[in-house]
mmCIF file of C-alpha atoms in Angstrom:
data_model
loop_
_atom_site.group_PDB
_atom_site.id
_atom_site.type_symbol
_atom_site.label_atom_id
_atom_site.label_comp_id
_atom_site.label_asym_id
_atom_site.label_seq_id
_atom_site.Cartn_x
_atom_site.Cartn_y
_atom_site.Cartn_z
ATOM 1 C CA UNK L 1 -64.175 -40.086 -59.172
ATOM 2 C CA UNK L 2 -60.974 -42.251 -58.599
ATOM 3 C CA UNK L 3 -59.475 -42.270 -55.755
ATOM 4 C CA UNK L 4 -55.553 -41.846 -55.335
ATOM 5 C CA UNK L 5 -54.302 -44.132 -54.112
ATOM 6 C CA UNK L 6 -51.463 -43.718 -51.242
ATOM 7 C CA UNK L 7 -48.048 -44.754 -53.540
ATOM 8 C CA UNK L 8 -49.573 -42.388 -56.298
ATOM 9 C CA UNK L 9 -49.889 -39.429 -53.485
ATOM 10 C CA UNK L 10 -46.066 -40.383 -52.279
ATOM 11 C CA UNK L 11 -45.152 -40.165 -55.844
ATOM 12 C CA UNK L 12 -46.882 -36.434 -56.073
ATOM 13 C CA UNK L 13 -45.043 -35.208 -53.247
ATOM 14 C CA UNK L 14 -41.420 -36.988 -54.118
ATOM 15 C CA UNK L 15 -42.043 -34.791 -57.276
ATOM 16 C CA UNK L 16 -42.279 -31.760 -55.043
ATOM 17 C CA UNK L 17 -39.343 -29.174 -55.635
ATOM 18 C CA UNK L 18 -39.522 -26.831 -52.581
ATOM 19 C CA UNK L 19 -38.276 -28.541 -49.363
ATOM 20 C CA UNK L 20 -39.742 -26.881 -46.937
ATOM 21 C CA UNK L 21 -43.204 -27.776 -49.221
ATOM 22 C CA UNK L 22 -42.033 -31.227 -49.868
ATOM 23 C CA UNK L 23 -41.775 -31.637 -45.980
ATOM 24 C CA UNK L 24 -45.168 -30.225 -45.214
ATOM 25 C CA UNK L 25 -46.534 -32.527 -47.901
ATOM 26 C CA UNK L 26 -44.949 -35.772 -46.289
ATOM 27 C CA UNK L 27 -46.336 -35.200 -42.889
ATOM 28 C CA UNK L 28 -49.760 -34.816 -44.607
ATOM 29 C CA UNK L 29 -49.919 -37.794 -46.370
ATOM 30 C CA UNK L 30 -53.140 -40.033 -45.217
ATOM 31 C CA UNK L 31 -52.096 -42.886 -44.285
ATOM 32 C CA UNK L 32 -56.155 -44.440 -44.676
ATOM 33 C CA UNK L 33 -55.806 -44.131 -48.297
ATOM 34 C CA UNK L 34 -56.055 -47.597 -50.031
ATOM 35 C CA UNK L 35 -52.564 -48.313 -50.991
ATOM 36 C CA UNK L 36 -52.859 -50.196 -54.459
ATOM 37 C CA UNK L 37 -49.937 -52.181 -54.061
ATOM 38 C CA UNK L 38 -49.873 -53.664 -57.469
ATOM 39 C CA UNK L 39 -50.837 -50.168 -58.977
ATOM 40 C CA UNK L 40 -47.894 -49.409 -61.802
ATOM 41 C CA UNK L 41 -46.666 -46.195 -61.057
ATOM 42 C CA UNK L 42 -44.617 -43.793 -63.743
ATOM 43 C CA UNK L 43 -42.465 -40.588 -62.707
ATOM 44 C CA UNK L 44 -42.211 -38.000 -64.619
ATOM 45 C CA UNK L 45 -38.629 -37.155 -63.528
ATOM 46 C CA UNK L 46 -35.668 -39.505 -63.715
ATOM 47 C CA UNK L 47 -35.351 -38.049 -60.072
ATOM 48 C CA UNK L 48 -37.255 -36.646 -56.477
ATOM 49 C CA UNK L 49 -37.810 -33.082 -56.724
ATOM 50 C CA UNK L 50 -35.180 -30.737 -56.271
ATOM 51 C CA UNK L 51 -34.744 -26.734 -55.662
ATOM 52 C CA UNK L 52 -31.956 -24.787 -57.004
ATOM 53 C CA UNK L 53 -30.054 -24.554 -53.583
ATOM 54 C CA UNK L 54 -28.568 -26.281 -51.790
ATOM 55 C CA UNK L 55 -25.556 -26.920 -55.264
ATOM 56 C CA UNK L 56 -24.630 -30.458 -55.171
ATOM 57 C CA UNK L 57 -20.901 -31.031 -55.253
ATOM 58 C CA UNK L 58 -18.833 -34.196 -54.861
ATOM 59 C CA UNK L 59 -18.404 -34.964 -50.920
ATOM 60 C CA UNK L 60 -14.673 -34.660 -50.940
ATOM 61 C CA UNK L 61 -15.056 -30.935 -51.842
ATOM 62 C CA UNK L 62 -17.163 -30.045 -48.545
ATOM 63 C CA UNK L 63 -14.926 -28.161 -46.035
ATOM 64 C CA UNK L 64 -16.120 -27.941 -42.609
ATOM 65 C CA UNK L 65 -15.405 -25.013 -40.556
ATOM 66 C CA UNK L 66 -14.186 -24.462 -36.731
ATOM 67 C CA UNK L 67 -16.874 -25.501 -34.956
ATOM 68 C CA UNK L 68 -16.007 -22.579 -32.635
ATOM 69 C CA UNK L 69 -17.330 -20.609 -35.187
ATOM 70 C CA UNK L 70 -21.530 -19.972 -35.922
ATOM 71 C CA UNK L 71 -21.111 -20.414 -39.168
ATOM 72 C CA UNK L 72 -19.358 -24.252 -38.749
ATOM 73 C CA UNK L 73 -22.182 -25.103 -36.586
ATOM 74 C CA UNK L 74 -24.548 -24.159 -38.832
ATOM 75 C CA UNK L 75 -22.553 -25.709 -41.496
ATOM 76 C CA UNK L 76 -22.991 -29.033 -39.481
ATOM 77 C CA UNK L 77 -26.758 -29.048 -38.554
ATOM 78 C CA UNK L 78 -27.115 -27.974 -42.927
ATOM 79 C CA UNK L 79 -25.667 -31.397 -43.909
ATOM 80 C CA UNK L 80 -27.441 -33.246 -40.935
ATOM 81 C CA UNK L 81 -31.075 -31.450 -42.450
ATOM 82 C CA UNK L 82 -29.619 -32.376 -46.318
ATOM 83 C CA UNK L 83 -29.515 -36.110 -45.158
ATOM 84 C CA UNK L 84 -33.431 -35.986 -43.598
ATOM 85 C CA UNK L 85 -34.151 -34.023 -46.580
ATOM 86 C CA UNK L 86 -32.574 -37.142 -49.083
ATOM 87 C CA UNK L 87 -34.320 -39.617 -46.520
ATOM 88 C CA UNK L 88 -37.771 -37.840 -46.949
ATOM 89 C CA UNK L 89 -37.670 -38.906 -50.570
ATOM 90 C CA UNK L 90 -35.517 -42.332 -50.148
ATOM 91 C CA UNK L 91 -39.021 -43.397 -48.411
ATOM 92 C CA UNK L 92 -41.331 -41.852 -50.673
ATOM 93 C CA UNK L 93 -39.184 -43.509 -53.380
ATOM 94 C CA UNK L 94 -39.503 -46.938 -52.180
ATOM 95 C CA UNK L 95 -43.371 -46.487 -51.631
ATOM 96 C CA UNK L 96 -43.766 -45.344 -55.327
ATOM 97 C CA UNK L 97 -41.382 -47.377 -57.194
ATOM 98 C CA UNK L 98 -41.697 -51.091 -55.763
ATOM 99 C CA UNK L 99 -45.047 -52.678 -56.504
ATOM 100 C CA UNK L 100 -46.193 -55.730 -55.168
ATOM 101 C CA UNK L 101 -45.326 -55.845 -51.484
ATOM 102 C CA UNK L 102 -47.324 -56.216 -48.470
ATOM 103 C CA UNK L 103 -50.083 -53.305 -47.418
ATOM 104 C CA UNK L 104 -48.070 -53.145 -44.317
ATOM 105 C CA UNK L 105 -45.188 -52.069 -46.518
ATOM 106 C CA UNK L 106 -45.839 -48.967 -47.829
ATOM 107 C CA UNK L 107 -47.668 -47.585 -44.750
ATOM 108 C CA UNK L 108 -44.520 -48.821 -42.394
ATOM 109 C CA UNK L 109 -42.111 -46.717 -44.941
ATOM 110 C CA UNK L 110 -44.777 -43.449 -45.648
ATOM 111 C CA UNK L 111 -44.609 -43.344 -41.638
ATOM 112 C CA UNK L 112 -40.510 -43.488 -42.268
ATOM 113 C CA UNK L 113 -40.798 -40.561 -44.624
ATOM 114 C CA UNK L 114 -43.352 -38.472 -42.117
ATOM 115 C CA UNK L 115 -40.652 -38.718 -39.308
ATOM 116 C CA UNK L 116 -37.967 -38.123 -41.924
ATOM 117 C CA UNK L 117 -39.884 -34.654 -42.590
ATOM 118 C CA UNK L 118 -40.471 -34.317 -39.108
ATOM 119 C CA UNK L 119 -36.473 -34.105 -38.440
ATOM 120 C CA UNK L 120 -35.863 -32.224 -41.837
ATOM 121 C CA UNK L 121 -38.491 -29.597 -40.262
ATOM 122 C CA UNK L 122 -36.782 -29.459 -36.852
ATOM 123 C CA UNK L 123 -33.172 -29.271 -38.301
ATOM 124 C CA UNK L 124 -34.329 -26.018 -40.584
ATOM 125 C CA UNK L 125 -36.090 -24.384 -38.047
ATOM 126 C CA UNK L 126 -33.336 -24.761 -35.958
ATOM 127 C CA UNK L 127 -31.107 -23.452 -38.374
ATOM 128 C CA UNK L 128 -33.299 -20.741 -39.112
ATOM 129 C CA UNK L 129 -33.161 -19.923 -35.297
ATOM 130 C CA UNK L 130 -28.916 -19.454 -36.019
ATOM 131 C CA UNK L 131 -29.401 -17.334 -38.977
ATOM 132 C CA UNK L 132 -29.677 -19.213 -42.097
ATOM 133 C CA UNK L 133 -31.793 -21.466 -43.962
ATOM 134 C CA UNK L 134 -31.554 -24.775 -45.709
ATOM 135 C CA UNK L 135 -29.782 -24.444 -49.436
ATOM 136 C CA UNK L 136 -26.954 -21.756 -47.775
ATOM 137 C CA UNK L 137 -24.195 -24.073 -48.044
ATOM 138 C CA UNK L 138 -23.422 -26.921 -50.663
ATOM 139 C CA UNK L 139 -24.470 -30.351 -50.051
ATOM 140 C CA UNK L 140 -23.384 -33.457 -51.615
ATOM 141 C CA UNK L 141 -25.879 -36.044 -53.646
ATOM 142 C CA UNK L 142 -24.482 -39.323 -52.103
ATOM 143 C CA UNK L 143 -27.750 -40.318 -50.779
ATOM 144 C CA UNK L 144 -29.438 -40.584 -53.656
ATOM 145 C CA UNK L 145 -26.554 -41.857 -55.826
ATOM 146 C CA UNK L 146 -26.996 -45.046 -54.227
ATOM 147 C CA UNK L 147 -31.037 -44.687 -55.044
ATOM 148 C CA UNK L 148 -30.211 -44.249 -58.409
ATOM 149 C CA UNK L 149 -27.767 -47.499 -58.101
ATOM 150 C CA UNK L 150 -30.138 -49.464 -56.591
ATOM 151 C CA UNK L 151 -33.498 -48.615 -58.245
ATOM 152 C CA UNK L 152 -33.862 -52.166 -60.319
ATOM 153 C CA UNK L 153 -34.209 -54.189 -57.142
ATOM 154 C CA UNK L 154 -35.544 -53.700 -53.988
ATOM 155 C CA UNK L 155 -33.539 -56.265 -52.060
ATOM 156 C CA UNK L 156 -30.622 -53.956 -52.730
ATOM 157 C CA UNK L 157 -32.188 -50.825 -52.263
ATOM 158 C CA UNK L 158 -33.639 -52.222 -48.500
ATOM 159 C CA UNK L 159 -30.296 -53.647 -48.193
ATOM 160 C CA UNK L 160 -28.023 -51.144 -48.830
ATOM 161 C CA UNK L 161 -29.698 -47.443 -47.767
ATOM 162 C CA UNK L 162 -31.459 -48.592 -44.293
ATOM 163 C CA UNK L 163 -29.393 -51.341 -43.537
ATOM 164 C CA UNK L 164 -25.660 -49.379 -44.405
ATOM 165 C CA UNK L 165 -26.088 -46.055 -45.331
ATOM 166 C CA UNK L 166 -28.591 -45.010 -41.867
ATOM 167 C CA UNK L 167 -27.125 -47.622 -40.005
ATOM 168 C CA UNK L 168 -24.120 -45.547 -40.462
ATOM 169 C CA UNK L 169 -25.891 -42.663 -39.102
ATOM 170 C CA UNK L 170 -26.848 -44.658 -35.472
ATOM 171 C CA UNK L 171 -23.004 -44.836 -35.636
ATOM 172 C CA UNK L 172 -22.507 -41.014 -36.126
ATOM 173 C CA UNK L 173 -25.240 -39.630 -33.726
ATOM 174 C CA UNK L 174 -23.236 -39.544 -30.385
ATOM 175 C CA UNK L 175 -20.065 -38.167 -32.130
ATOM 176 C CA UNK L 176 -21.831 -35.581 -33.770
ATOM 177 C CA UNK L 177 -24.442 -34.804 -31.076
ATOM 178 C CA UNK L 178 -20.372 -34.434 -28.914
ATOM 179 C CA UNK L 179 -19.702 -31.840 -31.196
ATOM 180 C CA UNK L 180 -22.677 -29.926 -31.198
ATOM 181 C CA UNK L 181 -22.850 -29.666 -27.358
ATOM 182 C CA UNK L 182 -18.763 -29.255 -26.873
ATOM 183 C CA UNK L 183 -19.754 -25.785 -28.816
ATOM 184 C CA UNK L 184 -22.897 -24.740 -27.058
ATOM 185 C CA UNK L 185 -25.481 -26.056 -29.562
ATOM 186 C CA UNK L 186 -27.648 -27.802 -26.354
ATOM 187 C CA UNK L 187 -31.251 -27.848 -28.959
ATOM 188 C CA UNK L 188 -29.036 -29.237 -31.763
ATOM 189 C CA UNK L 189 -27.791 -31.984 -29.188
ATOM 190 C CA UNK L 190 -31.625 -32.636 -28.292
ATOM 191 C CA UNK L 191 -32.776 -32.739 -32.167
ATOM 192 C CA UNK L 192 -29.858 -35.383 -32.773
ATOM 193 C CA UNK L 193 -31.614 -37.322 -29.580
ATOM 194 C CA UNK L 194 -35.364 -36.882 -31.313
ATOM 195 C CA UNK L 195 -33.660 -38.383 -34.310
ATOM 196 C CA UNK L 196 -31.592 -41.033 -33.527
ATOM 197 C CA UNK L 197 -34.313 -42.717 -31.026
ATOM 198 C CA UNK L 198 -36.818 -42.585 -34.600
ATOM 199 C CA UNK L 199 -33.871 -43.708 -36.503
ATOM 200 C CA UNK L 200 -33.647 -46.975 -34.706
ATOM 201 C CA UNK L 201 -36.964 -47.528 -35.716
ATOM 202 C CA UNK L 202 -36.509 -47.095 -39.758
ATOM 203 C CA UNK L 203 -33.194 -49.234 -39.695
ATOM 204 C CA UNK L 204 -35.781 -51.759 -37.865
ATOM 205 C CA UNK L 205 -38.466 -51.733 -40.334
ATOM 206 C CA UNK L 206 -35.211 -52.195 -43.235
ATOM 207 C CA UNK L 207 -33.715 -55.204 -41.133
ATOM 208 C CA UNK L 208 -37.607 -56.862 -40.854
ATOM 209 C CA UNK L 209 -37.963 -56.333 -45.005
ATOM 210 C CA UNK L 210 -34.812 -57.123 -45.524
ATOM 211 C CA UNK L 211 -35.235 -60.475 -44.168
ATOM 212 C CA UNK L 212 -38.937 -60.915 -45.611
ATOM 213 C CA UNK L 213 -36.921 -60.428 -49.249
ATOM 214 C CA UNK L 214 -33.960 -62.715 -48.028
ATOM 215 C CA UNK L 215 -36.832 -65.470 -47.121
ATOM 216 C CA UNK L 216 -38.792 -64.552 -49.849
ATOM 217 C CA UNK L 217 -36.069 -65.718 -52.601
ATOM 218 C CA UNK L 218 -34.836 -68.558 -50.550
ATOM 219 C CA UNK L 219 -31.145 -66.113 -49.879
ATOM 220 C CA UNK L 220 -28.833 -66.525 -46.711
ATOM 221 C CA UNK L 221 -29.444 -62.686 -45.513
ATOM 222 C CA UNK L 222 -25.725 -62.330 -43.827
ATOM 223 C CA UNK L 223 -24.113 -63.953 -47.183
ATOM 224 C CA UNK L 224 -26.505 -62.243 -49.559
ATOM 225 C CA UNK L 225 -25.502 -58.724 -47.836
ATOM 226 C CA UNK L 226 -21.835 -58.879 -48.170
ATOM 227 C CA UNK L 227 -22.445 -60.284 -51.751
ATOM 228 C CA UNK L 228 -24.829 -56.943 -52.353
ATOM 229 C CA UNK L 229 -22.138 -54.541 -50.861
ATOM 230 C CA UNK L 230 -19.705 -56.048 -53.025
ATOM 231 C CA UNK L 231 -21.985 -55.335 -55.966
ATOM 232 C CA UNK L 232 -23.124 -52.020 -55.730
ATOM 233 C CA UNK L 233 -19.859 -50.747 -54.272
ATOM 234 C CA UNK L 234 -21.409 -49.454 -51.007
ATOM 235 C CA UNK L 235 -19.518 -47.556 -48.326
ATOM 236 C CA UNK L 236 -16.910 -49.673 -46.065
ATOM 237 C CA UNK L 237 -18.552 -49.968 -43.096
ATOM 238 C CA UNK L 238 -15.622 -48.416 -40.215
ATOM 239 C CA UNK L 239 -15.565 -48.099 -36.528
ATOM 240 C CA UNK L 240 -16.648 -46.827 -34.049
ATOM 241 C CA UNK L 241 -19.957 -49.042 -34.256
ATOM 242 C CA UNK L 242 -22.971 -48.554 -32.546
ATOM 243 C CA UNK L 243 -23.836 -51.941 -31.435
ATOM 244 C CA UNK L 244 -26.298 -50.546 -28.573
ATOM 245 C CA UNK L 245 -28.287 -49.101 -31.046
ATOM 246 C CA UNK L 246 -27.631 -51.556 -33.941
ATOM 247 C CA UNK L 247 -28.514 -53.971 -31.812
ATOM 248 C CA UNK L 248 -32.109 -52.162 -30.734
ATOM 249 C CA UNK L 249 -32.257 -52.021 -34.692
ATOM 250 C CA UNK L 250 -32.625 -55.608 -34.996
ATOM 251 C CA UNK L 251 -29.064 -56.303 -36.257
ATOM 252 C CA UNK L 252 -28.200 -60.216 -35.288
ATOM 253 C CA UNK L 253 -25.135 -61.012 -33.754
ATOM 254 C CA UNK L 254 -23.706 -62.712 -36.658
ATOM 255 C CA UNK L 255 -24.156 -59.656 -38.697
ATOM 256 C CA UNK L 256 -22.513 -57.509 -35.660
ATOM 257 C CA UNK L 257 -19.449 -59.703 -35.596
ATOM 258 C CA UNK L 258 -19.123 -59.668 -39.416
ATOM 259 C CA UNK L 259 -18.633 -55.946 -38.873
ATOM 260 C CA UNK L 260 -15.441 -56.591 -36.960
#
């Protein structure tokens, strides 16, 4: 009997339509399986498994609410758990779809996706816990947009979603973990804490591949970024920064002072 391997296992449960499911598969992923790095995997979707709710509209047509309100609170910690949810199958993604890397590669980003599941799971219980459930409001697909974009090359996918699009979340945490606890959501403020500690760690593991690419192909990794925002048209990077956390992130000070 063959066994599967661990990218074919991540690419069962990236197919995986209920979240809640989906999440519960992720954090049961064995990480002893042998990883077949050079395995060529096919999916039978063009994308990660998806249920019915949340609907997906274009970000500009989310309206938040008064966050003085249960329902706007909610409304908040349902886009934070939409984000894990998206980063759940980022990492499964990049485990499935990129042969030929390191061992150390796909176990560093299946661990990524566990604690990606393990803040989806704490966001919906949470929100649960206020009355409602993940899929009650409308998300947007930006997330995965940029997957899609990206999907060709793995230099630009590492580049772009760990490196700009979470990095952007280490800048968001304290504003949004402000607004939770100005309104009286104290467990939201200590999920956002949970998160943005294991957060530091994933834009880590995308600055350390990142640079084992750059050196890889002989690339200047400051040059070669701004040259990869450029073309994939990723979201302008704007202040307030981070740079305690960036910096814990492994983020050189050249690339902090190319931010400003």
């Amino acid at each position: 009997m063959t066994t599967l391997s661990l990218r074919a296992a991540a690419l069962i449960t990236w197919g995986q339509t209920d979240p809640v499911l989906k999440a519960q598969a992720t954090l049961a992923l064995d990480l002893s399986l042998p990883v077949h790095a050079d395995e060529a995997l096919q999916a039978p979707s063009a994308g990660p498994g998806r249920s019915a709710k949340p609907e997906l509209v274009p970000h500009t047509q989310l309206k938040a609410k008064s966050m003085a309100t249960p329902e706007g609170r909610a409304m908040l910690v349902h886009s934070i758990a939409h984000i894990e949810l998206n980063a759940i199958d980022l990492a499964l993604d990049v485990v499935w779809r990129f042969a030929g890397m390191p061992e150390a590669f796909y176990t560093d980003w299946v661990r990524i996706a566990q604690e990606e599941a393990k803040h989806f799971t704490l966001l919906r219980n949470h929100l649960v816990g206020m009355g409602y459930d993940y899929g009650d409001f409308p998300a947007h697909n930006s997330l995965w947009d940029m997957a899609e974009r990206t999907q060709g090359d793995l230099l630009a996918r590492i580049g772009i979603v760990p490196r700009t699009m979470e990095a952007r979340g280490l800048d968001a945490s304290p504003g949004v973990k402000n607004k939770l606890v100005s309104a009286g959501d104290h467990e939201g403020g200590k999920i956002l804490d949970i998160i943005l500690e294991e957060e530091i760690g994933h834009v880590a593991a995308g600055n350390r591949w990142y640079r084992y690419l750059c050196t890889q192909r002989g690339l200047d990794p400051v040059r070669t970024y701004a040259e990869l925002i450029a073309q994939y048209d990723a979201p302008k990077l704007r202040p307030p920064f981070n740079m305690a956390a960036r910096r814990l992130a492994g983020f050189e000070e050249a690339e902090l002072a190319a931010l400003s």
